[in-house]
CSV table of C-alpha atoms in Angstrom, one decimal:
chain,number,residue,atom,x,y,z
A,452,MET,CA,45.3,-75.8,-1.9
A,453,LYS,CA,44.4,-74.2,-5.2
A,454,THR,CA,40.8,-74.0,-4.1
A,455,PHE,CA,41.8,-72.4,-0.8
A,456,LYS,CA,43.8,-69.7,-2.7
A,457,ILE,CA,40.9,-69.0,-5.0
A,458,LEU,CA,38.5,-68.6,-2.0
A,459,THR,CA,41.0,-66.4,-0.2
A,460,LEU,CA,41.2,-64.1,-3.3
A,461,ILE,CA,37.4,-63.9,-3.6
A,462,ALA,CA,37.1,-63.0,0.1
A,463,LEU,CA,39.8,-60.3,-0.3
A,464,PHE,CA,38.1,-58.9,-3.4
A,465,ILE,CA,34.7,-58.7,-1.6
A,466,SER,CA,36.4,-57.0,1.4
A,467,PHE,CA,38.1,-54.4,-0.7
A,468,THR,CA,34.9,-53.8,-2.7
A,469,SER,CA,32.9,-53.3,0.5
A,470,CYS,CA,35.5,-50.9,1.8
A,471,ASP,CA,35.5,-48.8,-1.4
A,472,LYS,CA,31.7,-48.7,-1.2
A,473,ASP,CA,31.8,-47.5,2.4
A,474,LYS,CA,34.2,-44.7,1.4
A,475,ASP,CA,31.9,-43.6,-1.4
A,476,GLU,CA,28.8,-43.3,0.9
A,477,PRO,CA,28.9,-40.0,2.8
A,478,THR,CA,28.1,-40.0,6.5
A,479,LEU,CA,24.7,-38.4,7.1
A,480,ILE,CA,24.1,-35.9,9.8
A,481,GLN,CA,21.3,-36.7,12.2
A,482,VAL,CA,17.9,-35.1,11.5
A,483,GLU,CA,17.1,-32.6,14.2
A,484,SER,CA,13.7,-32.3,16.0
A,485,LYS,CA,13.2,-29.3,18.3
A,486,LYS,CA,10.7,-27.0,19.8
A,487,VAL,CA,10.9,-23.2,19.8
A,488,GLU,CA,9.0,-21.3,22.5
A,489,ASN,CA,8.0,-17.7,22.7
A,490,LEU,CA,9.8,-16.5,19.6
A,491,PRO,CA,8.9,-12.8,19.5
A,492,ALA,CA,7.3,-11.3,16.4
A,493,PRO,CA,6.5,-7.7,17.3
A,494,GLN,CA,4.9,-5.2,15.1
A,495,THR,CA,4.0,-1.5,15.4
A,496,GLY,CA,1.0,0.1,13.8
A,497,GLY,CA,-2.0,-1.7,12.4
A,498,HIS,CA,-5.7,-1.0,12.9
A,499,GLY,CA,-5.6,1.6,10.1
A,500,GLN,CA,-2.1,2.8,11.0
A,501,PRO,CA,1.1,2.2,9.0
A,502,ILE,CA,2.6,-1.1,9.9
A,503,SER,CA,6.4,-1.3,10.6
A,504,GLY,CA,8.9,-3.1,12.8
A,505,GLU,CA,11.9,-5.4,12.2
A,506,PHE,CA,11.2,-9.0,11.4
A,507,THR,CA,12.6,-11.6,13.8
A,508,LYS,CA,14.9,-13.8,11.7
A,509,PHE,CA,15.5,-17.5,12.4
A,510,SER,CA,18.2,-20.0,11.2
A,511,PHE,CA,17.4,-23.7,11.1
A,512,ALA,CA,21.1,-24.5,11.0
A,513,THR,CA,21.7,-22.9,14.4
A,514,GLY,CA,18.2,-23.4,15.7
A,515,ASN,CA,18.2,-19.8,16.9
A,516,ILE,CA,17.1,-16.2,16.2
A,517,THR,CA,19.8,-14.3,14.3
A,518,THR,CA,20.4,-10.6,13.5
A,519,SER,CA,22.6,-11.5,10.5
A,520,ASP,CA,21.6,-9.8,7.2
A,521,THR,CA,22.4,-13.1,5.4
A,522,GLU,CA,22.4,-16.1,7.7
A,523,TRP,CA,18.7,-16.5,8.1
A,524,ASP,CA,16.1,-18.8,6.5
A,525,ILE,CA,12.7,-17.5,7.7
A,526,ALA,CA,11.5,-14.4,9.5
A,527,PHE,CA,8.4,-13.4,11.5
A,528,ARG,CA,6.5,-10.2,12.1
A,529,SER,CA,3.0,-10.5,13.7
A,530,THR,CA,1.2,-13.1,11.6
A,531,THR,CA,3.5,-12.7,8.5
A,532,ILE,CA,6.2,-15.3,7.8
A,533,ILE,CA,8.7,-14.6,5.0
A,534,VAL,CA,11.6,-16.6,3.5
A,535,ASN,CA,15.1,-15.6,2.6
A,536,GLY,CA,14.5,-16.1,-1.1
A,537,GLY,CA,12.8,-14.3,-3.9
A,538,SER,CA,12.1,-10.6,-3.7
A,539,SER,CA,10.6,-8.0,-1.4
A,540,ALA,CA,6.9,-7.5,-1.1
A,541,GLY,CA,7.4,-3.9,-0.4
A,542,LEU,CA,6.7,-3.9,3.3
A,543,THR,CA,8.3,-1.4,5.7
A,544,ASP,CA,11.4,-2.8,7.4
A,545,GLU,CA,11.3,-5.9,5.3
A,546,PRO,CA,14.8,-7.6,5.2
A,547,ALA,CA,16.6,-8.0,1.9
A,548,ARG,CA,16.5,-11.5,0.3
A,549,ASN,CA,19.9,-12.9,-0.4
A,550,GLY,CA,19.4,-16.6,-0.2
A,551,THR,CA,17.5,-19.3,-2.1
A,552,ALA,CA,15.0,-20.2,0.6
A,553,ALA,CA,11.4,-21.1,-0.4
A,554,GLY,CA,8.3,-22.6,1.2
A,555,TYR,CA,4.9,-24.0,0.9
A,556,VAL,CA,2.0,-25.1,3.1
A,557,ALA,CA,1.4,-28.9,3.3
A,558,SER,CA,-1.7,-30.7,4.6
A,559,GLY,CA,-1.1,-33.4,7.2
A,560,THR,CA,0.8,-33.8,10.5
A,561,MET,CA,4.4,-33.7,11.4
A,562,ALA,CA,4.5,-37.5,11.3
A,563,SER,CA,2.7,-37.8,7.9
A,564,VAL,CA,4.7,-35.1,6.0
A,565,LYS,CA,7.7,-37.3,5.5
A,566,GLU,CA,9.1,-36.0,2.2
A,567,VAL,CA,9.6,-32.6,0.5
A,568,THR,CA,7.6,-32.0,-2.7
A,569,THR,CA,10.1,-29.7,-4.4
A,570,SER,CA,7.6,-28.7,-7.2
A,571,LYS,CA,5.5,-27.0,-4.6
A,572,PHE,CA,8.1,-24.5,-3.5
A,573,LYS,CA,7.5,-20.8,-3.9
A,574,GLN,CA,9.6,-17.8,-3.0
A,575,ASP,CA,8.4,-14.4,-1.8
A,576,ALA,CA,7.5,-11.9,-4.4
A,577,ALA,CA,5.8,-8.5,-4.9
A,578,ASP,CA,2.4,-10.2,-5.4
A,579,GLY,CA,2.6,-12.5,-2.4
A,580,PHE,CA,4.6,-14.6,0.0
A,581,ALA,CA,5.6,-18.3,-0.2
A,582,ILE,CA,3.5,-18.8,3.0
A,583,PRO,CA,0.3,-17.0,2.1
A,584,ALA,CA,-0.8,-14.2,4.4
A,585,GLY,CA,-4.3,-13.6,5.7
A,586,SER,CA,-6.8,-15.6,7.7
A,587,GLY,CA,-7.6,-19.0,6.2
A,588,ASN,CA,-4.9,-18.7,3.5
A,589,GLY,CA,-1.8,-20.1,5.2
A,590,TRP,CA,-1.2,-21.2,8.7
A,591,TYR,CA,-3.9,-19.5,10.8
A,592,ASN,CA,-7.5,-18.4,11.2
A,593,TYR,CA,-8.7,-15.1,12.7
A,594,THR,CA,-11.8,-15.8,14.8
A,595,GLY,CA,-13.2,-12.2,14.6
A,596,ASN,CA,-15.9,-11.1,17.0
A,597,PRO,CA,-16.1,-11.5,19.9
A,598,ASP,CA,-12.7,-13.2,20.7
A,599,HIS,CA,-10.4,-11.7,18.0
A,600,LEU,CA,-8.0,-14.6,18.3
A,601,ILE,CA,-5.2,-15.9,16.0
A,602,ILE,CA,-5.5,-19.7,16.0
A,603,PRO,CA,-3.2,-22.1,14.0
A,604,ILE,CA,-5.1,-24.2,11.5
A,605,PRO,CA,-4.9,-27.9,12.5
A,606,GLY,CA,-3.2,-30.1,9.9
A,607,LYS,CA,-1.1,-27.4,8.3
A,608,ILE,CA,2.6,-28.0,8.1
A,609,LEU,CA,5.0,-25.3,6.7
A,610,VAL,CA,7.7,-26.9,4.6
A,611,PHE,CA,10.9,-24.9,3.8
A,612,LYS,CA,13.9,-25.0,1.7
A,613,THR,CA,16.6,-23.1,3.6
A,614,ARG,CA,19.0,-20.5,2.2
A,615,ASN,CA,21.6,-23.3,1.8
A,616,GLY,CA,19.4,-25.8,0.0
A,617,THR,CA,18.6,-28.1,2.9
A,618,TYR,CA,15.0,-28.7,4.2
A,619,ALA,CA,12.9,-28.1,7.3
A,620,LYS,CA,9.2,-28.4,8.3
A,621,ILE,CA,7.4,-26.7,11.2
A,622,GLU,CA,4.1,-27.0,13.0
A,623,ILE,CA,2.9,-23.7,14.6
A,624,LEU,CA,1.4,-24.5,18.0
A,625,SER,CA,0.5,-21.1,19.3
A,626,TRP,CA,0.8,-17.3,18.6
A,627,TYR,CA,0.5,-16.3,22.2
A,628,LYS,CA,3.1,-16.1,24.9
A,629,ASP,CA,3.6,-19.3,26.9
A,630,ALA,CA,1.2,-21.1,24.5
A,631,PRO,CA,-2.0,-21.1,26.5
A,632,ALA,CA,-4.3,-24.0,25.7
A,633,THR,CA,-7.3,-21.6,25.6
A,634,PRO,CA,-5.9,-18.1,24.7
A,635,ASP,CA,-7.7,-14.9,25.8
A,636,ARG,CA,-6.5,-11.8,24.0
A,637,LYS,CA,-7.3,-9.7,27.1
A,638,THR,CA,-4.9,-11.6,29.3
A,639,ASN,CA,-2.5,-13.4,26.8
A,640,GLU,CA,0.1,-11.4,24.9
A,641,GLY,CA,0.1,-12.2,21.2
A,642,ARG,CA,2.9,-12.2,18.6
A,643,PHE,CA,4.9,-14.9,20.4
A,644,TYR,CA,5.4,-18.1,18.3
A,645,THR,CA,5.7,-21.6,19.7
A,646,PHE,CA,6.4,-24.3,17.1
A,647,ASN,CA,7.8,-27.7,16.6
A,648,TYR,CA,10.3,-28.1,13.8
A,649,VAL,CA,12.3,-30.8,12.1
A,650,TYR,CA,15.5,-29.9,10.2
A,651,GLN,CA,17.1,-32.1,7.6
A,652,PRO,CA,20.7,-30.9,7.5
A,653,ASN,CA,21.9,-33.1,4.7
A,654,GLU,CA,22.0,-31.3,1.4
A,655,GLY,CA,20.1,-33.0,-1.3
A,656,VAL,CA,18.1,-35.3,1.1
A,657,THR,CA,14.4,-34.6,0.7
A,658,THR,CA,13.1,-36.9,3.4
A,659,PHE,CA,12.6,-36.3,7.1
């Protein structure tokens, strides 16, 4: 009888300990994997003329374009991608930064980039963007004559810290409307992003 009581007490102790442990562990929100198609990134000017036009702002938390002055993570205009963190680069119509977003370009695939390297994060600044601008510097190559195409560089994944301190990664698939397999600048309209992204909504979790 004494042995039975001792075993019962041990079982109850283990049960209570397990319950307390379960209470201490937060319930994680599921990681989101989505595709964005034909996100517009218009620009006026260029080719020697002053460049202007509002940036198209995007929120990973909602998975949508936003017009909010504060609730955005990244923004697009033509080939330029900015983050809601850091300071202005001095572009016309550039939105004010009021978050803590940052970014970097990783080499790999969406499947192989499994974890954030926080030491690589940069924010926008007067001397450059977190995602470097220009052909061959960040996410795209410009082919030049005779095609004059903007082509995403294979194996380049853009990793972001959002304005709220969560994380996301994107793979840009196309810069042309409806993402043609073989774009032609004469027939395919540019400045429309199609990309896959994965959003880690749990604060402090650096894996995807």
